Amino acid sequence: MAAVARLRSVVLDCPEPLELARFYAAVGGGTPVEEDPDWVVLRIPDGPRLAFQRAEGYAPPDWPSADHDSQQFHLDFDAGATWEEVDAAEKQVLALGARVLDREDYERKDFRVYADPAGHPFCLCRIEEA
């Protein structure tokens, strides 16, 4: 089936677009481009285009929650094939302002869940070696 359209961006609402774009640039690479104070675009090398939009009265998602204000979506990042690589990535994202949401049973799950500085959930995943 032919596509109707091509995905352009994943857009995250937040209180400070440039600040959050800089966080994700440090995690996934790229350089934030501030198109105006309320809209910043980040092209992650070999990855998606992320956009950050100022949202007045922004409230972060509640993770985990089955309520109407649940996480809605999250981003997954490959952090390495070993737990040592994931541990190193974790130290870096925490230093950038992320916070741990869930690491329970992570050896079995192969991922750890964090919140970015605006409260959006994201995961550092252990990938299988190719």
PDB file of C-alpha atoms in Angstrom:
ATOM      1  CA  MET A   1       0.000   0.000   0.000  1.00  0.00           C
ATOM      2  CA  ALA A   2       1.344   3.432  -0.868  1.00  0.00           C
ATOM      3  CA  ALA A   3       1.879   5.847   1.964  1.00  0.00           C
ATOM      4  CA  VAL A   4      -0.454   8.798   2.219  1.00  0.00           C
ATOM      5  CA  ALA A   5       2.263  10.989   3.731  1.00  0.00           C
ATOM      6  CA  ARG A   6       5.796  10.879   5.110  1.00  0.00           C
ATOM      7  CA  LEU A   7       6.505  11.376   8.820  1.00  0.00           C
ATOM      8  CA  ARG A   8       8.118  14.790   9.262  1.00  0.00           C
ATOM      9  CA  SER A   9       8.709  15.199  13.014  1.00  0.00           C
ATOM     10  CA  VAL A  10       8.046  13.863  16.459  1.00  0.00           C
ATOM     11  CA  VAL A  11       6.996  16.948  18.418  1.00  0.00           C
ATOM     12  CA  LEU A  12       7.336  17.251  22.180  1.00  0.00           C
ATOM     13  CA  ASP A  13       5.471  19.923  24.119  1.00  0.00           C
ATOM     14  CA  CYS A  14       7.548  21.492  26.879  1.00  0.00           C
ATOM     15  CA  PRO A  15       8.049  24.706  28.848  1.00  0.00           C
ATOM     16  CA  GLU A  16      11.528  25.530  27.400  1.00  0.00           C
ATOM     17  CA  PRO A  17      12.027  24.257  23.814  1.00  0.00           C
ATOM     18  CA  LEU A  18      15.690  25.197  23.372  1.00  0.00           C
ATOM     19  CA  GLU A  19      16.668  23.731  26.734  1.00  0.00           C
ATOM     20  CA  LEU A  20      14.960  20.402  25.977  1.00  0.00           C
ATOM     21  CA  ALA A  21      16.391  20.305  22.435  1.00  0.00           C
ATOM     22  CA  ARG A  22      19.881  20.754  23.903  1.00  0.00           C
ATOM     23  CA  PHE A  23      19.233  17.822  26.267  1.00  0.00           C
ATOM     24  CA  TYR A  24      18.272  15.531  23.374  1.00  0.00           C
ATOM     25  CA  ALA A  25      21.172  16.810  21.246  1.00  0.00           C
ATOM     26  CA  ALA A  26      23.519  15.716  24.042  1.00  0.00           C
ATOM     27  CA  VAL A  27      21.793  12.308  24.196  1.00  0.00           C
ATOM     28  CA  GLY A  28      21.333  11.537  20.482  1.00  0.00           C
ATOM     29  CA  GLY A  29      23.505  14.039  18.607  1.00  0.00           C
ATOM     30  CA  GLY A  30      22.698  16.876  16.259  1.00  0.00           C
ATOM     31  CA  THR A  31      22.415  20.617  16.705  1.00  0.00           C
ATOM     32  CA  PRO A  32      19.214  22.378  17.788  1.00  0.00           C
ATOM     33  CA  VAL A  33      17.920  25.030  15.399  1.00  0.00           C
ATOM     34  CA  GLU A  34      15.749  27.664  17.059  1.00  0.00           C
ATOM     35  CA  GLU A  35      13.224  28.660  14.408  1.00  0.00           C
ATOM     36  CA  ASP A  36      11.575  30.978  16.938  1.00  0.00           C
ATOM     37  CA  PRO A  37      11.501  31.029  20.765  1.00  0.00           C
ATOM     38  CA  ASP A  38       8.505  28.688  20.775  1.00  0.00           C
ATOM     39  CA  TRP A  39       9.743  26.129  18.196  1.00  0.00           C
ATOM     40  CA  VAL A  40      13.105  24.342  18.032  1.00  0.00           C
ATOM     41  CA  VAL A  41      14.070  21.544  15.622  1.00  0.00           C
ATOM     42  CA  LEU A  42      16.717  18.871  16.169  1.00  0.00           C
ATOM     43  CA  ARG A  43      17.823  16.508  13.416  1.00  0.00           C
ATOM     44  CA  ILE A  44      19.421  13.505  15.097  1.00  0.00           C
ATOM     45  CA  PRO A  45      22.059  11.922  12.805  1.00  0.00           C
ATOM     46  CA  ASP A  46      20.687   8.651  11.352  1.00  0.00           C
ATOM     47  CA  GLY A  47      17.559   9.216  13.422  1.00  0.00           C
ATOM     48  CA  PRO A  48      14.310  11.127  13.579  1.00  0.00           C
ATOM     49  CA  ARG A  49      13.704  14.830  13.380  1.00  0.00           C
ATOM     50  CA  LEU A  50      12.550  15.976  16.802  1.00  0.00           C
ATOM     51  CA  ALA A  51      10.766  19.271  17.325  1.00  0.00           C
ATOM     52  CA  PHE A  52      10.140  21.016  20.619  1.00  0.00           C
ATOM     53  CA  GLN A  53       7.146  23.292  21.051  1.00  0.00           C
ATOM     54  CA  ARG A  54       6.516  25.693  23.929  1.00  0.00           C
ATOM     55  CA  ALA A  55       3.279  24.801  25.695  1.00  0.00           C
ATOM     56  CA  GLU A  56       2.005  27.255  28.283  1.00  0.00           C
ATOM     57  CA  GLY A  57       0.748  25.434  31.359  1.00  0.00           C
ATOM     58  CA  TYR A  58       2.637  22.276  30.338  1.00  0.00           C
ATOM     59  CA  ALA A  59       2.202  19.340  32.732  1.00  0.00           C
ATOM     60  CA  PRO A  60       4.481  16.318  32.254  1.00  0.00           C
ATOM     61  CA  PRO A  61       2.983  12.885  31.641  1.00  0.00           C
ATOM     62  CA  ASP A  62       2.476  10.580  34.599  1.00  0.00           C
ATOM     63  CA  TRP A  63       4.486   7.383  34.195  1.00  0.00           C
ATOM     64  CA  PRO A  64       3.311   4.702  34.559  1.00  0.00           C
ATOM     65  CA  SER A  65      -0.380   5.463  34.596  1.00  0.00           C
ATOM     66  CA  ALA A  66      -3.459   3.913  33.066  1.00  0.00           C
ATOM     67  CA  ASP A  67      -5.283   7.235  33.432  1.00  0.00           C
ATOM     68  CA  HIS A  68      -6.120   9.636  30.663  1.00  0.00           C
ATOM     69  CA  ASP A  69      -2.925  11.596  31.413  1.00  0.00           C
ATOM     70  CA  SER A  70      -0.576   8.648  30.954  1.00  0.00           C
ATOM     71  CA  GLN A  71       2.804   8.750  29.210  1.00  0.00           C
ATOM     72  CA  GLN A  72       1.150   8.799  25.736  1.00  0.00           C
ATOM     73  CA  PHE A  73       4.452   7.890  24.014  1.00  0.00           C
ATOM     74  CA  HIS A  74       8.163   7.654  24.727  1.00  0.00           C
ATOM     75  CA  LEU A  75      11.498   7.609  22.900  1.00  0.00           C
ATOM     76  CA  ASP A  76      13.876   4.606  22.908  1.00  0.00           C
ATOM     77  CA  PHE A  77      17.638   5.034  22.531  1.00  0.00           C
ATOM     78  CA  ASP A  78      20.071   2.186  21.845  1.00  0.00           C
ATOM     79  CA  ALA A  79      22.724   2.572  24.549  1.00  0.00           C
ATOM     80  CA  GLY A  80      25.035  -0.370  23.784  1.00  0.00           C
ATOM     81  CA  ALA A  81      25.283  -4.134  23.764  1.00  0.00           C
ATOM     82  CA  THR A  82      26.547  -4.511  27.349  1.00  0.00           C
ATOM     83  CA  TRP A  83      25.266  -3.334  30.697  1.00  0.00           C
ATOM     84  CA  GLU A  84      28.570  -1.498  31.172  1.00  0.00           C
ATOM     85  CA  GLU A  85      27.739   0.624  28.112  1.00  0.00           C
ATOM     86  CA  VAL A  86      24.208   1.235  29.386  1.00  0.00           C
ATOM     87  CA  ASP A  87      25.608   2.143  32.832  1.00  0.00           C
ATOM     88  CA  ALA A  88      27.920   4.699  31.187  1.00  0.00           C
ATOM     89  CA  ALA A  89      25.025   6.143  29.159  1.00  0.00           C
ATOM     90  CA  GLU A  90      22.912   6.325  32.307  1.00  0.00           C
ATOM     91  CA  LYS A  91      25.569   8.363  34.117  1.00  0.00           C
ATOM     92  CA  GLN A  92      25.636  10.780  31.201  1.00  0.00           C
ATOM     93  CA  VAL A  93      21.866  11.291  30.906  1.00  0.00           C
ATOM     94  CA  LEU A  94      21.565  11.765  34.664  1.00  0.00           C
ATOM     95  CA  ALA A  95      24.334  14.397  34.528  1.00  0.00           C
ATOM     96  CA  LEU A  96      22.362  16.128  31.740  1.00  0.00           C
ATOM     97  CA  GLY A  97      19.275  16.398  33.945  1.00  0.00           C
ATOM     98  CA  ALA A  98      17.334  13.165  33.391  1.00  0.00           C
ATOM     99  CA  ARG A  99      15.881  11.283  36.343  1.00  0.00           C
ATOM    100  CA  VAL A 100      15.235   7.585  36.838  1.00  0.00           C
ATOM    101  CA  LEU A 101      11.612   6.470  36.505  1.00  0.00           C
ATOM    102  CA  ASP A 102      12.074   2.682  36.518  1.00  0.00           C
ATOM    103  CA  ARG A 103      15.012   0.295  36.645  1.00  0.00           C
ATOM    104  CA  GLU A 104      13.211  -2.596  38.312  1.00  0.00           C
ATOM    105  CA  ASP A 105      14.154  -5.950  36.737  1.00  0.00           C
ATOM    106  CA  TYR A 106      16.114  -4.141  34.019  1.00  0.00           C
ATOM    107  CA  GLU A 107      18.413  -7.111  33.359  1.00  0.00           C
ATOM    108  CA  ARG A 108      15.364  -9.084  32.337  1.00  0.00           C
ATOM    109  CA  LYS A 109      13.697  -6.198  30.484  1.00  0.00           C
ATOM    110  CA  ASP A 110      16.815  -4.949  28.624  1.00  0.00           C
ATOM    111  CA  PHE A 111      15.858  -1.311  29.165  1.00  0.00           C
ATOM    112  CA  ARG A 112      15.748   1.407  31.805  1.00  0.00           C
ATOM    113  CA  VAL A 113      13.176   4.198  31.941  1.00  0.00           C
ATOM    114  CA  TYR A 114      13.992   7.861  32.619  1.00  0.00           C
ATOM    115  CA  ALA A 115      12.288  11.239  32.447  1.00  0.00           C
ATOM    116  CA  ASP A 116      13.871  14.059  30.472  1.00  0.00           C
ATOM    117  CA  PRO A 117      14.131  17.498  32.142  1.00  0.00           C
ATOM    118  CA  ALA A 118      10.551  18.322  31.056  1.00  0.00           C
ATOM    119  CA  GLY A 119       9.215  14.976  32.357  1.00  0.00           C
ATOM    120  CA  HIS A 120       8.772  13.000  29.094  1.00  0.00           C
ATOM    121  CA  PRO A 121       9.638   9.315  29.501  1.00  0.00           C
ATOM    122  CA  PHE A 122      12.475   7.829  27.449  1.00  0.00           C
ATOM    123  CA  CYS A 123      14.412   4.579  27.599  1.00  0.00           C
ATOM    124  CA  LEU A 124      18.034   3.547  27.350  1.00  0.00           C
ATOM    125  CA  CYS A 125      17.958   0.103  25.773  1.00  0.00           C
ATOM    126  CA  ARG A 126      20.548  -2.655  25.737  1.00  0.00           C
ATOM    127  CA  ILE A 127      20.776  -3.889  22.171  1.00  0.00           C
ATOM    128  CA  GLU A 128      21.765  -7.328  20.979  1.00  0.00           C
ATOM    129  CA  GLU A 129      25.096  -7.461  19.193  1.00  0.00           C
ATOM    130  CA  ALA A 130      24.696  -7.779  15.435  1.00  0.00           C
TER     131      ALA A 130
END
